[in-house]
PDB file of C-alpha atoms in Angstrom:
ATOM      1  CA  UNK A   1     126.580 167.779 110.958  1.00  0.00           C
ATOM      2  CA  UNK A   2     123.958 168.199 107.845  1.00  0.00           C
ATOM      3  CA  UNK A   3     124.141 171.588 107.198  1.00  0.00           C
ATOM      4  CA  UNK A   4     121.274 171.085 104.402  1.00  0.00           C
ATOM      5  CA  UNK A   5     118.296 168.999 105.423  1.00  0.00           C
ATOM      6  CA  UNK A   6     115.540 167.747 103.906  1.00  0.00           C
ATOM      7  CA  UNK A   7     113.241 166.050 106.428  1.00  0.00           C
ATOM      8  CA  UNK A   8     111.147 164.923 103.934  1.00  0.00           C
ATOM      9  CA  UNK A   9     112.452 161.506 102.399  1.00  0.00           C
ATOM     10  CA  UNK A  10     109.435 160.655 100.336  1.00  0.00           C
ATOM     11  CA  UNK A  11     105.952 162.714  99.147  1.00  0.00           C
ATOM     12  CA  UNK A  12     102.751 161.810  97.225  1.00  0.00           C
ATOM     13  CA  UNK A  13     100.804 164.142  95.044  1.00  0.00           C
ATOM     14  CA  UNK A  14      98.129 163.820  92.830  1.00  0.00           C
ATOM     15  CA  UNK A  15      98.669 164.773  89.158  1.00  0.00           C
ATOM     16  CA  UNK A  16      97.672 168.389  88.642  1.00  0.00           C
ATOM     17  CA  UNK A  17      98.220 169.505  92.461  1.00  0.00           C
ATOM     18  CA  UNK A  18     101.131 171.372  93.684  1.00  0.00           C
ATOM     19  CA  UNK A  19     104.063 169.541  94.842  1.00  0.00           C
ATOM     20  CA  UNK A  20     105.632 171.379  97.178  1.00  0.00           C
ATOM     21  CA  UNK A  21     109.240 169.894  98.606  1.00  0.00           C
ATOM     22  CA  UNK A  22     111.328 171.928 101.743  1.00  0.00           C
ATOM     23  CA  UNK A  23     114.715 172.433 102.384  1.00  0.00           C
ATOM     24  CA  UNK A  24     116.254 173.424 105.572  1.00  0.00           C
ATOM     25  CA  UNK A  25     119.976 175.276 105.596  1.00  0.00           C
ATOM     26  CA  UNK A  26     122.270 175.512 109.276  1.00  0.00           C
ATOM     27  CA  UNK A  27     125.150 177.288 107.380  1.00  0.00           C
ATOM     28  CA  UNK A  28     124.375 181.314 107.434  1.00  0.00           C
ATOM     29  CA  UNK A  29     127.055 182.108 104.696  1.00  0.00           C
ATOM     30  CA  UNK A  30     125.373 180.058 101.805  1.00  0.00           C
ATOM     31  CA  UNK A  31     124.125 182.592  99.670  1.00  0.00           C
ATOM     32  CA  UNK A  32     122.930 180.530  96.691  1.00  0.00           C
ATOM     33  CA  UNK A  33     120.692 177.818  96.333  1.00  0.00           C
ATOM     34  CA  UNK A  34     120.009 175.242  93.724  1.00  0.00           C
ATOM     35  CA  UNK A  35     117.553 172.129  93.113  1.00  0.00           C
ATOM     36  CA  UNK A  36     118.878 169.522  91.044  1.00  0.00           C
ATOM     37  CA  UNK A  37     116.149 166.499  89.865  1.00  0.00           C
ATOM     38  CA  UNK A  38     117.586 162.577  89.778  1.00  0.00           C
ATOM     39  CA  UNK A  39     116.231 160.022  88.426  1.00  0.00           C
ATOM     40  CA  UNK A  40     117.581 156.006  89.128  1.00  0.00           C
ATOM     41  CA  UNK A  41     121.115 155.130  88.050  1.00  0.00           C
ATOM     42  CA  UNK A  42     121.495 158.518  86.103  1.00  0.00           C
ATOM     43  CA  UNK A  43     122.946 162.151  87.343  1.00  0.00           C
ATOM     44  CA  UNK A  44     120.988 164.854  88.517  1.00  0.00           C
ATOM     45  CA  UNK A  45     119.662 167.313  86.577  1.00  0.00           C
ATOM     46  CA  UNK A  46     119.931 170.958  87.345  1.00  0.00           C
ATOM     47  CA  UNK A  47     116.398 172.019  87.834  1.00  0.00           C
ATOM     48  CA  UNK A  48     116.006 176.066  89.008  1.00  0.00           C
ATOM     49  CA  UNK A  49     118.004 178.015  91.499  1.00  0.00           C
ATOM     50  CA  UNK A  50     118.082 181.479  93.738  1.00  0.00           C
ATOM     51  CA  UNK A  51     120.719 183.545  94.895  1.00  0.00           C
ATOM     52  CA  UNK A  52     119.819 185.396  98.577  1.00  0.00           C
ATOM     53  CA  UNK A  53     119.325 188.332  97.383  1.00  0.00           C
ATOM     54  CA  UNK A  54     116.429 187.286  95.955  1.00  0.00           C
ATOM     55  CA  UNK A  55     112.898 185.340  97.820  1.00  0.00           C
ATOM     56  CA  UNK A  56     111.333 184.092  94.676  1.00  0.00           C
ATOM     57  CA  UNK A  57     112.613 183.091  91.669  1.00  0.00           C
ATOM     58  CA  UNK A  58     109.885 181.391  88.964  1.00  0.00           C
ATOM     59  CA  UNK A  59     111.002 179.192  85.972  1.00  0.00           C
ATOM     60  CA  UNK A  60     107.749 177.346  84.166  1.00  0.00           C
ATOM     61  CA  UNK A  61     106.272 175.517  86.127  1.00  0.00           C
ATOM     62  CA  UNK A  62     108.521 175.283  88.564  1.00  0.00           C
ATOM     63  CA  UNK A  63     108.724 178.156  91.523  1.00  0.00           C
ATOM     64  CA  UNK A  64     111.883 178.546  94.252  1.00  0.00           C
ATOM     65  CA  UNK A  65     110.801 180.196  97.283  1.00  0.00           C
ATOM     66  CA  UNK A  66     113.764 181.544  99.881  1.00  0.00           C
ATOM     67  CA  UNK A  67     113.228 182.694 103.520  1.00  0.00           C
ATOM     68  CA  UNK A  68     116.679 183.668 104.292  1.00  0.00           C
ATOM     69  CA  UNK A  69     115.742 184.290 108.332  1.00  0.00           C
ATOM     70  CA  UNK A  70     114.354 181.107 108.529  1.00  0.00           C
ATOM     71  CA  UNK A  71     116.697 179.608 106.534  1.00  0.00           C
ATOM     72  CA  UNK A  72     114.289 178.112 104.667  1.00  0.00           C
ATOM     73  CA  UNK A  73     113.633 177.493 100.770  1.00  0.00           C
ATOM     74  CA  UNK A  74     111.098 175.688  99.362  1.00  0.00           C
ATOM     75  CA  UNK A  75     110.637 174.216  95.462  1.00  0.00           C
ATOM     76  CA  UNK A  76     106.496 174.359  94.123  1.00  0.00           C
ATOM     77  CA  UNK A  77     105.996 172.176  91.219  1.00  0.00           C
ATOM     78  CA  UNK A  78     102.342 172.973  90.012  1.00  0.00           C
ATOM     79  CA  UNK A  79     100.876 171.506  88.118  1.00  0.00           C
ATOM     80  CA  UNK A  80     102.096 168.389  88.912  1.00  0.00           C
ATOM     81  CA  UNK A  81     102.737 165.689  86.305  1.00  0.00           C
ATOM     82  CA  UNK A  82     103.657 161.931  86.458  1.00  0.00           C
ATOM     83  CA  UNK A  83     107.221 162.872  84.796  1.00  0.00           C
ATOM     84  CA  UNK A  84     108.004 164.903  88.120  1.00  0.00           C
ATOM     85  CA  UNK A  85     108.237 161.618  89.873  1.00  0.00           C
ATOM     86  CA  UNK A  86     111.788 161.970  90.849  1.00  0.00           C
ATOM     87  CA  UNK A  87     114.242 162.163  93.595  1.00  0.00           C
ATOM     88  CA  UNK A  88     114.989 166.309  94.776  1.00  0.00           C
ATOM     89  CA  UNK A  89     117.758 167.588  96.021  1.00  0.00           C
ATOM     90  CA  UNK A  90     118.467 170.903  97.265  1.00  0.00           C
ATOM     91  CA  UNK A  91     121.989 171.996  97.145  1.00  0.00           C
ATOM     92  CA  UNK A  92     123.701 175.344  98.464  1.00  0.00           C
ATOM     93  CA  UNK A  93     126.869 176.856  97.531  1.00  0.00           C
ATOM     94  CA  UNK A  94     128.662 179.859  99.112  1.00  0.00           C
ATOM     95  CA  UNK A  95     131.009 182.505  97.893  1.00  0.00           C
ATOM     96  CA  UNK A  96     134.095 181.353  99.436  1.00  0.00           C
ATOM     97  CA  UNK A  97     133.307 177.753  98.588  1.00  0.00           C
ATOM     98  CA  UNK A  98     135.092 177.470  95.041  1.00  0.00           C
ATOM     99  CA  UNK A  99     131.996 176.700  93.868  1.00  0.00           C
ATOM    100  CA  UNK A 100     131.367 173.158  95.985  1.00  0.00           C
ATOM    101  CA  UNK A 101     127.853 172.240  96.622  1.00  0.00           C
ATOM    102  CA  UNK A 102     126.691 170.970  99.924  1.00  0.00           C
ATOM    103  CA  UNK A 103     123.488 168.232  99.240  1.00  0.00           C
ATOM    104  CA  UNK A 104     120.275 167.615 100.973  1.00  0.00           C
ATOM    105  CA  UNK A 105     119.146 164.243 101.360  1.00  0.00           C
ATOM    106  CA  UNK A 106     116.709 163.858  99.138  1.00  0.00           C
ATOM    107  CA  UNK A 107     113.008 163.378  98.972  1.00  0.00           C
ATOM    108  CA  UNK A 108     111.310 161.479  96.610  1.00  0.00           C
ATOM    109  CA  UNK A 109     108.297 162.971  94.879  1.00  0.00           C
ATOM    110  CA  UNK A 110     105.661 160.697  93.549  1.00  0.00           C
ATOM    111  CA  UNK A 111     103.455 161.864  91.125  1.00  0.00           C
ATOM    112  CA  UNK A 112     100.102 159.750  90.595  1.00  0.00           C
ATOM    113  CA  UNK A 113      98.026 159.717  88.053  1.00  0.00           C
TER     114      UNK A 113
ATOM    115  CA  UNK B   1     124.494 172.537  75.781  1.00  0.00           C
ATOM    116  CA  UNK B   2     126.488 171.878  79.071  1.00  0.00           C
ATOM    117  CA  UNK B   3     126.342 168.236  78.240  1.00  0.00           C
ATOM    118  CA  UNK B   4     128.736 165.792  80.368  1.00  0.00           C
ATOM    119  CA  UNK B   5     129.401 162.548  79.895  1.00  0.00           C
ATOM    120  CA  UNK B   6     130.732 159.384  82.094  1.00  0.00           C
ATOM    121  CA  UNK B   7     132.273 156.286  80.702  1.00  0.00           C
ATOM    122  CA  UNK B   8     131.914 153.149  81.756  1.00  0.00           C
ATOM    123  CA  UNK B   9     128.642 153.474  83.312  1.00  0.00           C
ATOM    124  CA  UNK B  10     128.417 150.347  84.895  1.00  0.00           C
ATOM    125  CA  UNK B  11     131.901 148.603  85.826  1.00  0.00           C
ATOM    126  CA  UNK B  12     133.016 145.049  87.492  1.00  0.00           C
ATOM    127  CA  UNK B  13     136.133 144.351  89.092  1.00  0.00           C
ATOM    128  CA  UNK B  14     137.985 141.974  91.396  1.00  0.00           C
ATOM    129  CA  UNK B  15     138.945 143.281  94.646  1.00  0.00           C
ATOM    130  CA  UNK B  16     142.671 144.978  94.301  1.00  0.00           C
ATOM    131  CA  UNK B  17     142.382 145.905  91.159  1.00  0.00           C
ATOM    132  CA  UNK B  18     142.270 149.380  89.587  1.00  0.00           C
ATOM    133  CA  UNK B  19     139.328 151.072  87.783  1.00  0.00           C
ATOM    134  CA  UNK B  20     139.480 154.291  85.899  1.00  0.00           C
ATOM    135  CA  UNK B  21     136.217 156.674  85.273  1.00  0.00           C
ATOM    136  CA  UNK B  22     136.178 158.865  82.615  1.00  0.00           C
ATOM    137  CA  UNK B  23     134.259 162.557  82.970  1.00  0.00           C
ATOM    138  CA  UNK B  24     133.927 164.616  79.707  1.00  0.00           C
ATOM    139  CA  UNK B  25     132.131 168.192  79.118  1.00  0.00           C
ATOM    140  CA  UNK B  26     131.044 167.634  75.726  1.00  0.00           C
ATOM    141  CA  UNK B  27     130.240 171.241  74.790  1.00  0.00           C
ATOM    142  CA  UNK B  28     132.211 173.315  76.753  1.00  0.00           C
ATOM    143  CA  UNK B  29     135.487 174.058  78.962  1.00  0.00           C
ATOM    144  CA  UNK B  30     135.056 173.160  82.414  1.00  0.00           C
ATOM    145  CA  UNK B  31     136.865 174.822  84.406  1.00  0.00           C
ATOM    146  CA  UNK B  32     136.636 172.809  87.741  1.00  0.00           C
ATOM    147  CA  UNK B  33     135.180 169.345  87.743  1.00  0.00           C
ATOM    148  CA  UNK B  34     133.928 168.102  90.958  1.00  0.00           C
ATOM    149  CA  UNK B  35     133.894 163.634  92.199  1.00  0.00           C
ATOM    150  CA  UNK B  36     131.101 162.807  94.141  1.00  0.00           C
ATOM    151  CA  UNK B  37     129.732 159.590  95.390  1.00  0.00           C
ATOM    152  CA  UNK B  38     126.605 158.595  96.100  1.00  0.00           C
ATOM    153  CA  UNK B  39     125.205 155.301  98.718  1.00  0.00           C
ATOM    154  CA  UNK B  40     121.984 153.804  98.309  1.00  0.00           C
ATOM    155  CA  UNK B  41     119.001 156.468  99.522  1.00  0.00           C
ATOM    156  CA  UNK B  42     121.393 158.716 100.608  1.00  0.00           C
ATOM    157  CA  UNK B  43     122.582 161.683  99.476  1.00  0.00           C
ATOM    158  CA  UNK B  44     125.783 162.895  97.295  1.00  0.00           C
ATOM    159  CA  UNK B  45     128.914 163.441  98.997  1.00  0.00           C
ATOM    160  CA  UNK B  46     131.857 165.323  97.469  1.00  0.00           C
ATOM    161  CA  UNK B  47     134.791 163.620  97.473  1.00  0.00           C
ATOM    162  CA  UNK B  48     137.298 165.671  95.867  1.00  0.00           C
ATOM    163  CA  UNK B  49     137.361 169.237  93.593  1.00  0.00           C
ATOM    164  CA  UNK B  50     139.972 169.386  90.690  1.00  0.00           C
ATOM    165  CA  UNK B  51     141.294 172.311  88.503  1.00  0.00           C
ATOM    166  CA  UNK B  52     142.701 172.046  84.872  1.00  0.00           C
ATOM    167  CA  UNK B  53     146.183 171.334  85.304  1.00  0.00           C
ATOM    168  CA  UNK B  54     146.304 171.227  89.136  1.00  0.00           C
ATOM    169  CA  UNK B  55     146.172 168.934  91.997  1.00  0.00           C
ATOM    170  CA  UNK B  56     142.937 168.135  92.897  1.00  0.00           C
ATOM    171  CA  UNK B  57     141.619 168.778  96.618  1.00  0.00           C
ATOM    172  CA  UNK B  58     140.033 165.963  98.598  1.00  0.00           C
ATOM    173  CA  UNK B  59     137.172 166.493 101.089  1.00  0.00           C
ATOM    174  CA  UNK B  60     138.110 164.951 104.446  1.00  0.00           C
ATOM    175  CA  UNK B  61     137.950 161.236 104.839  1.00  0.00           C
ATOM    176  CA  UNK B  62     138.891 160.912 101.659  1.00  0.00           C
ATOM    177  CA  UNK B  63     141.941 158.884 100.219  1.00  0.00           C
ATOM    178  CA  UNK B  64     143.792 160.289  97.733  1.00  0.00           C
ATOM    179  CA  UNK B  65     146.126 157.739  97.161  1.00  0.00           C
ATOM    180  CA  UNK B  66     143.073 155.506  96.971  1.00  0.00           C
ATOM    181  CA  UNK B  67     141.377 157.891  94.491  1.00  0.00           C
ATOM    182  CA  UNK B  68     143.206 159.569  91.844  1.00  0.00           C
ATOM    183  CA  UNK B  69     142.030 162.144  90.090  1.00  0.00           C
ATOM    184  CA  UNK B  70     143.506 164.037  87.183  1.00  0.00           C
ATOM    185  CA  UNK B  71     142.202 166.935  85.436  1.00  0.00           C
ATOM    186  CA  UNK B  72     144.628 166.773  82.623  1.00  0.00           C
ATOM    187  CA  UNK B  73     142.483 169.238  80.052  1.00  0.00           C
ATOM    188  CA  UNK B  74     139.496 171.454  79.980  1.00  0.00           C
ATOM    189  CA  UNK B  75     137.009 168.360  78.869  1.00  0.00           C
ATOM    190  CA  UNK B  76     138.816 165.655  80.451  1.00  0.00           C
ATOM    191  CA  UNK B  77     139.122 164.281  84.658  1.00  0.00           C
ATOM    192  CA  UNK B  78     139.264 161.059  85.342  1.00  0.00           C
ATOM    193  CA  UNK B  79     139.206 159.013  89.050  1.00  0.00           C
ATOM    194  CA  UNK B  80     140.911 155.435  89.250  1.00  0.00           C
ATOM    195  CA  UNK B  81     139.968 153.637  92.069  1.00  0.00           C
ATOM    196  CA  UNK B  82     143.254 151.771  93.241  1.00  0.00           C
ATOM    197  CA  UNK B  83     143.382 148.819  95.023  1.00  0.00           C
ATOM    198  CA  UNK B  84     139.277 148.490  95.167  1.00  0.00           C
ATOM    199  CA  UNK B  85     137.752 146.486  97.891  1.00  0.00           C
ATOM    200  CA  UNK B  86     133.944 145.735  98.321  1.00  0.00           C
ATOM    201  CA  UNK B  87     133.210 148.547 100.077  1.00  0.00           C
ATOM    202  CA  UNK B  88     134.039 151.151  97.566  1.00  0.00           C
ATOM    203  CA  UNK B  89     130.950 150.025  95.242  1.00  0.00           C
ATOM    204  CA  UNK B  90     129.063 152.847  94.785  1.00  0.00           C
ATOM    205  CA  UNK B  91     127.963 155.272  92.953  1.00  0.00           C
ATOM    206  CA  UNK B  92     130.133 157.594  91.346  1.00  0.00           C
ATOM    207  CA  UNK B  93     129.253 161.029  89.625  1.00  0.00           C
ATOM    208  CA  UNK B  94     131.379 163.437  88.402  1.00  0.00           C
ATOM    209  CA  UNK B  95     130.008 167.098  87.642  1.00  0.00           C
ATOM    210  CA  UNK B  96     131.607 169.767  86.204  1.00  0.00           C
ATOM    211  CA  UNK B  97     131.229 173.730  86.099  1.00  0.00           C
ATOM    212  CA  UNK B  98     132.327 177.001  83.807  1.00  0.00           C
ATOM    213  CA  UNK B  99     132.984 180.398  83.872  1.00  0.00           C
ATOM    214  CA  UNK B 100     129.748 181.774  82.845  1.00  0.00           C
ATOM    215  CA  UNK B 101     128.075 179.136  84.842  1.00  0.00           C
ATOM    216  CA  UNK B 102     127.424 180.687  88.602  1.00  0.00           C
ATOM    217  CA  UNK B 103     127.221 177.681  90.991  1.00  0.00           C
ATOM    218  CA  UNK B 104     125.631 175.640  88.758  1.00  0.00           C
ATOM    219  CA  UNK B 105     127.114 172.172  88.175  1.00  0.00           C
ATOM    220  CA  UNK B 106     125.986 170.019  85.327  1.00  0.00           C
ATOM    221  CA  UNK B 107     126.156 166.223  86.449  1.00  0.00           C
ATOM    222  CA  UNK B 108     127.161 163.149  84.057  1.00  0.00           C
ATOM    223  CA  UNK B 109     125.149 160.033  84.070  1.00  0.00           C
ATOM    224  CA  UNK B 110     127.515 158.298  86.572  1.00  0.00           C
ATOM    225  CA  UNK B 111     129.217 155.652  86.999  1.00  0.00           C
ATOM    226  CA  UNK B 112     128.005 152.090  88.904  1.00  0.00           C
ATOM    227  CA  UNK B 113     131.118 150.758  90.341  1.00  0.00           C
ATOM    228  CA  UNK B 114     130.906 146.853  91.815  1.00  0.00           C
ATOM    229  CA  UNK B 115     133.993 145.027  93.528  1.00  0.00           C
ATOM    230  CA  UNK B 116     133.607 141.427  93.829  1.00  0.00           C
TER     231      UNK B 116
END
C-alpha cells in the first residue's frame, strides 16, 4: 500500500517555464513534507520542505504548495533550468515516526533547452 | 555543512561473501542514521533505523541477520551484507539526521553493491 504517490514517472519542460511535479499522501497523520532531488548513482539531495501547518512555503526558486484536505502537495520550479533535470521525490514524515521518511516514486523532470 | 559520506561506492563480490558499507556525517553528530535501498526506477525503501549505541530496528521484510548494522558512534554506521547472493545488488544509501535537524535527512552518495 503506497501511502505517497507520485503518478507522474517522467515530465518535460521547456527551459524558463514552470515545472510543476505532484505528490499524493493516503496517510492522514503525516504532518511534514519534504522533496529531496537525485541525480544517477548519487544520493538525494534535500531540496525544500513544509510542515502542515503551513500551505506554502517558498525557497528561491523553488515553491512547496500543501493542500492538507486533499492531501495534496505540489513542488513549482520556475524558472526552469537544464540543471533541474533530475529525479523528485516527495517524502513525508510524521510525529510518531522517529523521524522515518516514507518515499514517493519518483518522477523524472526533464529540462530542455 | 550536514555533509555525509559512503565508502566504497561501487563494490564487487562473490556470492556468500560479506560486504561492509561505511556511512559517515562529516560535520556533525547524527543522532539516528537511517539504511535504505533503492531498485532500478523505483523508489527508496527503508530498510532499517539505528541509534548511537543501540540496536538498530528493521522495517518488515527485512533480515537482520542478513544485514547488520551498527551504529557504534555519533559519525559512524555501517551495514555488512552477509552471505550476499545476486539478488541483493542494489543500491544502497544510508542517510542520517540531528537534533536541530526536523525531519530532514541528509543522504550520502551511496553505495552500488554487485554479487556475481
Amino acid at each position: 500500500d503506497q501511502q505517497v504517490k507520485q503518478n507522474s514517472p517522467s515530465l518535460s519542460v521547456q527551459e524558463g517555464r514552470i515545472s510543476i511535479l505532484n505528490c499524493d499522501y493516503t496517510n492522514s497523520m503525516f504532518d511534514y513534507f519534504l522533496w529531496y532531488k537525485k541525480y544517477p548513482a548519487e544520493g538525494p539531495t534535500f531540496l525544500i520542505s513544509i510542515s502542515s501547518i503551513k500551505d506554502k512555503n517558498e525557497d528561491g526558486r523553488f515553491t512547496v504548495f500543501l493542500n492538507k484536505s486533499a492531501k495534496h502537495l505540489s513542488l513549482h520550479i520556475v524558472p526552469s533550468q537544464p540543471g533541474d533535470s533530475a529525479v523528485y521525490f516527495c517524502a513525508a514524515s510524521s510525529s510518531g515516526s522517529a523521524r522515518q521518511l516514507t518515499f514517493g516514486s519518483g518522477t523524472q523532470l526533464t529540462v530542455l533547452p | 555543512g550536514a555533509v555525509v559520506s559512503q565508502h566504497p561506492s561501487r563494490v564487487i563480490c562473490k556470492s556468500g561473501t560479506s560486504v561492509k558499507i561505511e556511512c559517515r556525517s562529516l560535520d556533525f553528530q547524527a543522532t539516528t542514521m537511517f539504511w535504505y535501498r533503492q531498485f532500478p526506477k523505483q523508489s527508496l525503501m527503508l530498510m532499517a533505523t539505528s541509534n548511537e549505541g543501540s540496536k538498530a530496528t528493521y522495517e518488515q521484510g527485512v533480515e537482520k541477520d542478513k544485514f547488520l548494522i551498527n551504529h557504534a558512534s555519533l559519525t559512524l554506521s555501517t551495514l555488512t551484507v552477509t552471505s550476499a547472493h545476486p539478488e541483493d545488488s542494489s543500491f544502497y544509501i544510508c542517510s542520517a539526521t540531528t537534533v536541530g535537524a526536523h525531519y530532514e535527512q541528509y543522504f550520502g552518495p551511496g553505495t552500488r553493491l554487485t554479487v556475481t
